[in-house]
Tab-separated table of C-alpha atoms and ligand atoms in Angstrom:
chain	number	residue	atom	x	y	z
A	19	MET	CA	0.000	0.000	0.000
A	20	ARG	CA	3.015	2.286	0.526
A	21	LYS	CA	3.198	4.973	-2.160
A	22	LYS	CA	5.396	8.081	-2.381
A	23	LYS	CA	7.132	8.733	0.935
A	24	VAL	CA	5.504	11.420	3.048
A	25	THR	CA	8.096	13.663	4.723
A	26	LYS	CA	6.353	16.956	5.464
A	27	ILE	CA	2.753	17.192	6.539
A	28	GLY	CA	0.273	19.994	7.019
A	29	VAL	CA	-2.607	20.058	9.475
A	30	LEU	CA	-5.657	22.293	9.415
A	31	THR	CA	-9.023	22.673	11.106
A	32	SER	CA	-11.942	23.606	8.898
A	33	GLY	CA	-15.672	24.375	9.070
A	34	GLY	CA	-17.438	24.812	12.411
A	35	ASP	CA	-15.037	24.424	15.334
A	36	ALA	CA	-15.572	21.488	17.668
A	37	PRO	CA	-14.230	20.877	21.191
A	38	GLY	CA	-11.381	18.404	20.881
A	39	MET	CA	-9.947	19.852	17.685
A	40	ASN	CA	-6.948	21.088	19.683
A	41	ALA	CA	-6.376	17.613	21.081
A	42	ALA	CA	-6.409	16.270	17.516
A	43	VAL	CA	-3.929	18.903	16.304
A	44	ARG	CA	-1.674	18.050	19.236
A	45	ALA	CA	-1.787	14.353	18.374
A	46	VAL	CA	-1.010	14.958	14.699
A	47	VAL	CA	1.899	17.273	15.497
A	48	ARG	CA	3.467	15.041	18.141
A	49	THR	CA	2.998	11.791	16.219
A	50	GLY	CA	4.452	13.429	13.108
A	51	ILE	CA	7.493	14.683	15.003
A	52	TYR	CA	7.913	11.286	16.692
A	53	HIS	CA	8.249	9.771	13.224
A	54	GLY	CA	10.758	12.415	12.092
A	55	LEU	CA	8.323	14.342	9.893
A	56	GLU	CA	8.197	18.100	9.558
A	57	VAL	CA	4.761	19.316	10.594
A	58	TYR	CA	3.161	22.544	9.419
A	59	GLY	CA	0.128	24.247	10.894
A	60	ILE	CA	-2.230	25.901	8.423
A	61	MET	CA	-4.310	28.776	9.791
A	62	ARG	CA	-8.061	29.167	9.176
A	63	GLY	CA	-8.547	25.944	7.252
A	64	TYR	CA	-8.524	26.033	3.461
A	65	GLN	CA	-8.476	29.830	3.636
A	66	GLY	CA	-5.005	29.836	5.168
A	67	LEU	CA	-3.892	27.261	2.635
A	68	ILE	CA	-4.902	29.593	-0.192
A	69	GLU	CA	-3.409	32.649	1.530
A	70	ASP	CA	-0.203	30.825	2.447
A	71	ASP	CA	-0.752	31.312	6.171
A	72	ILE	CA	1.373	28.316	7.088
A	73	PHE	CA	3.968	27.864	9.826
A	74	LYS	CA	6.241	25.136	11.073
A	75	MET	CA	5.124	23.508	14.310
A	76	GLU	CA	7.212	21.981	17.048
A	77	SER	CA	6.253	19.727	19.897
A	78	ARG	CA	6.002	22.777	22.197
A	79	SER	CA	3.625	24.529	19.766
A	80	VAL	CA	0.890	22.237	21.028
A	81	ALA	CA	1.719	22.355	24.733
A	82	ASN	CA	-1.154	23.091	27.101
A	83	ILE	CA	-3.922	22.879	24.494
A	84	ILE	CA	-5.462	19.426	25.003
A	85	GLN	CA	-7.979	20.863	27.474
A	86	ARG	CA	-8.949	23.915	25.429
A	87	GLY	CA	-12.059	24.339	23.280
A	88	GLY	CA	-11.956	26.102	19.910
A	89	THR	CA	-8.879	25.568	17.772
A	90	ILE	CA	-5.460	27.209	17.994
A	91	LEU	CA	-5.255	26.946	14.197
A	92	LYS	CA	-8.514	28.899	13.882
A	93	THR	CA	-11.079	27.781	11.371
A	94	ALA	CA	-13.164	29.124	8.537
A	95	ARG	CA	-15.638	28.142	5.882
A	96	CYS	CA	-13.882	28.897	2.609
A	97	PRO	CA	-15.973	29.605	-0.520
A	98	GLU	CA	-12.791	30.184	-2.584
A	99	PHE	CA	-11.798	26.561	-2.143
A	100	LEU	CA	-14.955	25.557	-4.030
A	101	HIS	CA	-13.264	26.870	-7.178
A	102	LYS	CA	-10.437	25.203	-9.008
A	103	ALA	CA	-8.427	28.458	-9.065
A	104	GLY	CA	-8.514	28.562	-5.247
A	105	ARG	CA	-7.491	24.937	-4.931
A	106	LYS	CA	-4.611	25.500	-7.376
A	107	LYS	CA	-3.302	28.361	-5.207
A	108	ALA	CA	-3.548	26.066	-2.185
A	109	TYR	CA	-1.621	23.322	-3.953
A	110	ASP	CA	1.117	25.720	-5.095
A	111	ASN	CA	1.611	26.862	-1.502
A	112	LEU	CA	2.026	23.280	-0.318
A	113	LYS	CA	4.287	22.402	-3.221
A	114	LYS	CA	6.696	25.283	-2.644
A	115	ARG	CA	7.269	24.067	0.932
A	116	GLY	CA	7.480	20.446	-0.092
A	117	ILE	CA	4.464	19.511	2.033
A	118	ASN	CA	3.344	16.149	0.681
A	119	GLY	CA	0.591	15.068	3.082
A	120	LEU	CA	-2.383	16.837	4.598
A	121	VAL	CA	-4.534	16.163	7.652
A	122	ILE	CA	-7.932	17.855	7.535
A	123	ILE	CA	-9.914	18.080	10.757
A	124	GLY	CA	-13.490	19.051	9.991
A	125	GLY	CA	-16.973	17.981	8.988
A	126	ASP	CA	-18.531	16.763	5.779
A	127	GLY	CA	-18.061	20.076	3.923
A	128	SER	CA	-14.341	19.912	4.692
A	129	PHE	CA	-14.244	16.280	3.591
A	130	ARG	CA	-15.899	17.266	0.300
A	131	GLY	CA	-13.124	19.802	-0.220
A	132	ALA	CA	-10.519	17.130	0.499
A	133	VAL	CA	-12.057	14.700	-2.019
A	134	GLN	CA	-11.960	17.340	-4.741
A	135	PHE	CA	-8.468	18.529	-3.842
A	136	SER	CA	-6.895	15.073	-3.732
A	137	SER	CA	-8.530	14.087	-7.027
A	138	GLU	CA	-7.045	17.110	-8.823
A	139	PHE	CA	-3.620	17.336	-7.241
A	140	ASP	CA	-0.998	14.923	-6.077
A	141	ILE	CA	-1.526	15.486	-2.368
A	142	PRO	CA	-2.690	12.676	-0.085
A	143	CYS	CA	-5.347	13.800	2.368
A	144	ILE	CA	-6.461	12.209	5.619
A	145	GLY	CA	-9.685	13.343	7.255
A	146	LEU	CA	-10.480	13.472	10.960
A	147	ALA	CA	-14.174	13.846	11.718
A	148	GLY	CA	-14.325	17.025	13.775
A	149	THR	CA	-17.907	18.179	14.114
A	150	ILE	CA	-20.408	18.498	16.919
A	151	ASP	CA	-23.129	17.287	14.533
A	152	LYS	CA	-21.915	13.650	14.378
A	153	ASP	CA	-23.257	13.528	10.834
A	154	ILE	CA	-20.345	11.596	9.311
A	155	TYR	CA	-20.922	8.169	7.856
A	156	GLY	CA	-18.644	5.347	9.007
A	157	THR	CA	-17.710	6.325	12.546
A	158	ASP	CA	-19.367	5.930	15.929
A	159	PHE	CA	-17.767	9.143	17.153
A	160	THR	CA	-16.900	12.548	15.854
A	161	ILE	CA	-14.641	14.937	17.710
A	162	GLY	CA	-16.760	17.455	19.631
A	163	PHE	CA	-20.073	15.624	19.708
A	164	ASP	CA	-19.726	14.300	23.241
A	165	THR	CA	-18.845	17.733	24.614
A	166	ALA	CA	-21.683	19.426	22.730
A	167	VAL	CA	-24.219	16.887	23.956
A	168	ASN	CA	-23.024	17.219	27.544
A	169	THR	CA	-23.272	21.001	27.282
A	170	ALA	CA	-26.819	20.647	25.954
A	171	VAL	CA	-27.739	18.189	28.719
A	172	ASP	CA	-26.395	20.520	31.380
A	173	ALA	CA	-28.391	23.454	29.976
A	174	ILE	CA	-31.584	21.420	29.528
A	175	ASP	CA	-31.384	20.044	33.089
A	176	LYS	CA	-31.323	23.634	34.342
A	177	ILE	CA	-34.235	24.638	32.153
A	178	ARG	CA	-36.185	21.638	33.412
A	179	ASP	CA	-35.996	22.980	36.965
A	180	THR	CA	-37.693	26.238	36.075
A	181	MET	CA	-40.050	24.535	33.624
A	182	ASP	CA	-41.207	22.180	36.332
A	183	ALA	CA	-41.590	24.938	38.916
A	184	HIS	CA	-43.977	26.835	36.612
A	185	ASP	CA	-45.720	23.915	34.917
A	186	ARG	CA	-44.685	25.173	31.503
A	187	VAL	CA	-44.031	23.732	28.101
A	188	PHE	CA	-40.466	24.308	27.015
A	189	ILE	CA	-39.228	23.932	23.480
A	190	ILE	CA	-35.463	23.748	23.317
A	191	GLU	CA	-33.641	23.975	20.045
A	192	VAL	CA	-30.263	22.337	19.674
A	193	MET	CA	-27.753	22.413	16.818
A	194	GLY	CA	-26.971	19.687	14.316
A	195	ARG	CA	-27.511	21.355	10.957
A	196	ASP	CA	-29.582	18.741	9.095
A	197	ALA	CA	-28.833	15.910	11.527
A	198	GLY	CA	-30.722	15.011	14.690
A	199	TYR	CA	-28.026	13.335	16.791
A	200	ILE	CA	-27.558	16.145	19.311
A	201	ALA	CA	-31.339	16.395	19.762
A	202	LEU	CA	-31.777	12.650	20.094
A	203	HIS	CA	-28.946	12.101	22.577
A	204	SER	CA	-29.598	15.184	24.706
A	205	GLY	CA	-33.353	14.604	24.568
A	206	ILE	CA	-33.103	11.030	25.794
A	207	ALA	CA	-30.597	11.968	28.475
A	208	THR	CA	-32.843	14.695	29.874
A	209	GLY	CA	-36.069	12.714	29.706
A	210	ALA	CA	-37.662	14.887	27.037
A	211	GLU	CA	-41.289	14.029	26.313
A	212	ASN	CA	-40.842	14.783	22.612
A	213	ILE	CA	-37.784	14.836	20.378
A	214	LEU	CA	-38.145	16.304	16.904
A	215	ILE	CA	-35.431	15.353	14.427
A	216	PRO	CA	-35.092	15.720	10.670
A	217	GLU	CA	-34.567	11.980	10.188
A	218	ARG	CA	-38.110	11.124	11.338
A	219	LYS	CA	-41.542	12.584	10.676
A	220	THR	CA	-43.201	13.831	13.865
A	221	ASP	CA	-46.889	13.170	14.303
A	222	MET	CA	-47.728	16.661	15.572
A	223	LYS	CA	-51.401	15.782	16.010
A	224	ASN	CA	-50.358	13.212	18.554
A	225	VAL	CA	-48.102	15.675	20.369
A	226	ILE	CA	-50.970	18.180	20.588
A	227	LYS	CA	-53.372	15.492	21.767
A	228	SER	CA	-51.096	14.493	24.630
A	229	LEU	CA	-50.535	18.140	25.597
A	230	ARG	CA	-54.310	18.716	25.681
A	231	GLU	CA	-54.772	15.742	27.963
A	232	LYS	CA	-52.108	17.081	30.299
A	233	GLU	CA	-53.736	20.498	30.213
A	234	LYS	CA	-57.031	18.948	31.292
A	235	ARG	CA	-55.266	17.370	34.258
A	236	ARG	CA	-53.689	20.784	35.027
A	237	LYS	CA	-50.308	19.172	34.597
A	238	LEU	CA	-49.097	20.856	31.455
A	239	VAL	CA	-45.382	20.466	31.945
A	240	ASN	CA	-43.600	19.178	28.905
A	241	LEU	CA	-40.095	19.235	27.503
A	242	ILE	CA	-39.689	19.240	23.746
A	243	VAL	CA	-36.204	19.063	22.223
A	244	VAL	CA	-36.061	20.157	18.590
A	245	ALA	CA	-33.171	19.771	16.177
A	246	GLU	CA	-32.518	23.002	14.305
A	247	GLY	CA	-32.903	21.154	10.993
A	248	ASP	CA	-36.236	19.564	11.805
A	249	ASP	CA	-39.010	19.748	9.198
A	250	PHE	CA	-41.091	22.078	11.360
A	251	GLY	CA	-38.390	24.731	11.043
A	252	GLY	CA	-36.971	24.993	14.557
A	253	ALA	CA	-38.252	25.912	18.006
A	254	ASP	CA	-39.908	29.236	17.127
A	255	GLU	CA	-42.033	27.607	14.458
A	256	VAL	CA	-43.028	24.785	16.780
A	257	GLN	CA	-44.018	27.348	19.399
A	258	LYS	CA	-46.235	29.221	16.908
A	259	LEU	CA	-47.920	25.998	15.926
A	260	LEU	CA	-48.504	24.818	19.497
A	261	SER	CA	-49.630	28.237	20.750
A	262	LYS	CA	-52.431	28.244	18.192
A	263	GLN	CA	-53.664	24.866	19.387
A	264	LEU	CA	-53.131	25.495	23.112
A	265	PRO	CA	-53.824	29.208	23.613
A	266	LYS	CA	-53.849	28.967	27.406
A	267	ALA	CA	-50.575	27.096	27.742
A	268	GLU	CA	-47.430	28.895	28.839
A	269	ILE	CA	-44.950	27.929	26.169
A	270	ARG	CA	-41.366	29.122	26.266
A	271	VAL	CA	-38.523	28.684	23.805
A	272	CYS	CA	-34.815	28.427	24.398
A	273	ILE	CA	-32.350	28.195	21.520
A	274	LEU	CA	-29.074	26.880	22.884
A	275	GLY	CA	-27.016	28.000	19.870
A	276	HIS	CA	-23.245	28.334	19.825
A	277	ILE	CA	-22.797	27.560	23.503
A	278	GLN	CA	-22.856	23.953	22.248
A	279	ARG	CA	-19.667	24.525	20.265
A	280	GLY	CA	-17.554	25.924	23.087
A	281	GLY	CA	-15.981	24.824	26.326
A	282	ALA	CA	-13.365	22.348	27.418
A	283	PRO	CA	-13.631	19.014	25.601
A	284	THR	CA	-14.838	16.053	27.629
A	285	CYS	CA	-12.460	13.228	28.451
A	286	MET	CA	-14.123	11.182	25.703
A	287	ASP	CA	-13.491	13.854	23.064
A	288	ARG	CA	-9.874	14.264	24.166
A	289	LEU	CA	-9.365	10.511	23.899
A	290	ILE	CA	-10.928	10.005	20.492
A	291	ALA	CA	-9.187	13.102	19.119
A	292	SER	CA	-5.823	11.829	20.371
A	293	ARG	CA	-6.427	8.374	18.958
A	294	MET	CA	-7.676	9.624	15.606
A	295	GLY	CA	-4.864	12.175	15.314
A	296	TYR	CA	-2.252	9.508	15.947
A	297	HIS	CA	-3.810	7.210	13.327
A	298	ALA	CA	-4.073	9.990	10.746
A	299	VAL	CA	-0.287	10.257	10.708
A	300	GLU	CA	0.104	6.473	10.664
A	301	CYS	CA	-2.169	6.412	7.590
A	302	LEU	CA	0.067	8.852	5.764
A	303	LEU	CA	3.163	6.847	6.667
A	304	GLU	CA	1.585	3.577	5.574
A	305	GLY	CA	0.433	5.026	2.266
A	306	ARG	CA	-3.230	4.691	3.181
A	307	TYR	CA	-4.335	7.828	1.394
A	308	ASN	CA	-7.551	9.820	1.017
A	309	VAL	CA	-9.383	8.138	3.840
A	310	PHE	CA	-10.716	9.339	7.126
A	311	ALA	CA	-9.827	7.709	10.400
A	312	GLY	CA	-13.056	6.692	12.118
A	313	ILE	CA	-13.869	4.435	15.045
A	314	LEU	CA	-16.425	1.630	14.735
A	315	ASN	CA	-17.060	-0.805	17.585
A	316	ASN	CA	-13.952	0.569	19.307
A	317	LYS	CA	-11.696	-0.303	16.347
A	318	MET	CA	-10.060	2.099	13.947
A	319	HIS	CA	-11.559	2.023	10.468
A	320	TYR	CA	-10.273	3.786	7.406
A	321	ILE	CA	-13.103	4.868	5.177
A	322	PRO	CA	-12.416	6.415	1.775
A	323	LEU	CA	-13.302	10.109	1.972
A	324	GLU	CA	-15.278	9.720	-1.220
A	325	GLN	CA	-17.457	7.078	0.402
A	326	ALA	CA	-17.914	9.184	3.542
A	327	VAL	CA	-19.309	12.166	1.667
A	328	LYS	CA	-21.665	10.057	-0.452
A	329	ASN	CA	-23.320	8.340	2.514
A	330	LYS	CA	-25.220	9.428	5.595
A	331	GLY	CA	-25.260	7.918	9.060
A	332	LYS	CA	-28.559	6.367	10.113
A	333	ILE	CA	-30.450	6.794	13.365
A	334	SER	CA	-31.617	3.366	14.448
A	335	ASP	CA	-35.284	2.550	14.890
A	336	GLU	CA	-34.420	1.052	18.261
A	337	TRP	CA	-33.511	4.514	19.579
A	338	MET	CA	-36.820	5.889	18.347
A	339	LYS	CA	-38.684	3.074	20.080
A	340	ILE	CA	-36.808	3.766	23.311
A	341	VAL	CA	-37.727	7.470	23.093
A	342	LYS	CA	-41.393	6.578	22.670
A	343	ILE	CA	-41.540	4.071	25.515
A	344	LEU	CA	-39.539	6.095	28.028
A	345	ALA	CA	-41.396	9.337	27.401
A	346	SER	CA	-44.867	7.828	27.893
B	22	F6P	O1	-21.638	22.111	11.873
B	22	F6P	C1	-21.606	22.630	13.168
B	22	F6P	C2	-22.670	23.672	13.350
B	22	F6P	O2	-22.569	24.164	14.669
B	22	F6P	C3	-24.096	23.237	13.055
B	22	F6P	O3	-24.650	22.472	14.083
B	22	F6P	C4	-24.772	24.568	12.808
B	22	F6P	O4	-25.889	24.411	11.981
B	22	F6P	C5	-23.697	25.362	12.135
B	22	F6P	O5	-22.462	24.761	12.470
B	22	F6P	C6	-23.659	26.808	12.498
B	22	F6P	O6	-22.686	27.423	11.731
B	22	F6P	P1	-22.133	28.879	11.989
B	22	F6P	O7	-21.309	28.861	13.226
B	22	F6P	O8	-21.322	29.178	10.782
B	22	F6P	O9	-23.322	29.773	12.151
């Protein structure tokens, strides 16, 4: 499998930041140096690659960052990289430094960029799934998801206290773009009565019926967790809809927003980021190119980036059944 020898590697973080990205950068840098590679940090994702914002990293460059949220390399969404001219500039900047391997830490948009880039230019790319959304096919974990879900759970637990004290309906919107993993996991963990996710159709008539019954019993306290990408269009839209049907109910909305992206990564995120970062460098050394390093059933798996961007993860029906039974 070994192809051209990789001697100098670049690492970047791209798309929405995710807690644990720093731990992944640290692992890539230190594993690279351990193997005698030169390691370069690229600022602001593909943007820095195009603008030649690249610097050599040493082991000390990544000291004291494993516990920090955000990313020391900064991140960006880069429209210029969608065009061949932008990607050519990026390649020229790598070429002039002799960088012959790239580690991209980001979500599916970043992976799409990597697929395009590696198909046009002779630069092996390794992806690390860094996204709070967990919407990457072929891995049980993505860097940042565990932290984001724990942040959401902590916030929802607090909201539940006040919701319960007032007998209110609370609709809480969580992130996830067009995926419902954060809503599903945080909703189950906080005992939400309803969880609305884009992957499943919600029977709103049923939700309203159960709220009416509770109202009759003067026990209208209900927690609804909504994924931002749900078909109903987020928490505000759900509130409008429910308010029309239950004019007397006190319905409040809380949109958790970017708080879910920040904060110190959990132990779990630090561990998976370290493990994935280490394996990304091993992939480059072994000539296992244009894959992403995912974890399935606690084993490393190397999934072609092309396959990852063509497929979507699936939410199991078992989880949906559990939600239904436990919330009744
Ligand atoms: O992909 C991570 C994510 O936080 C999504 O959950 C959300 O839809 C999006 O990024 C928000 O992006 P931005 O920070 O650019 O507004």
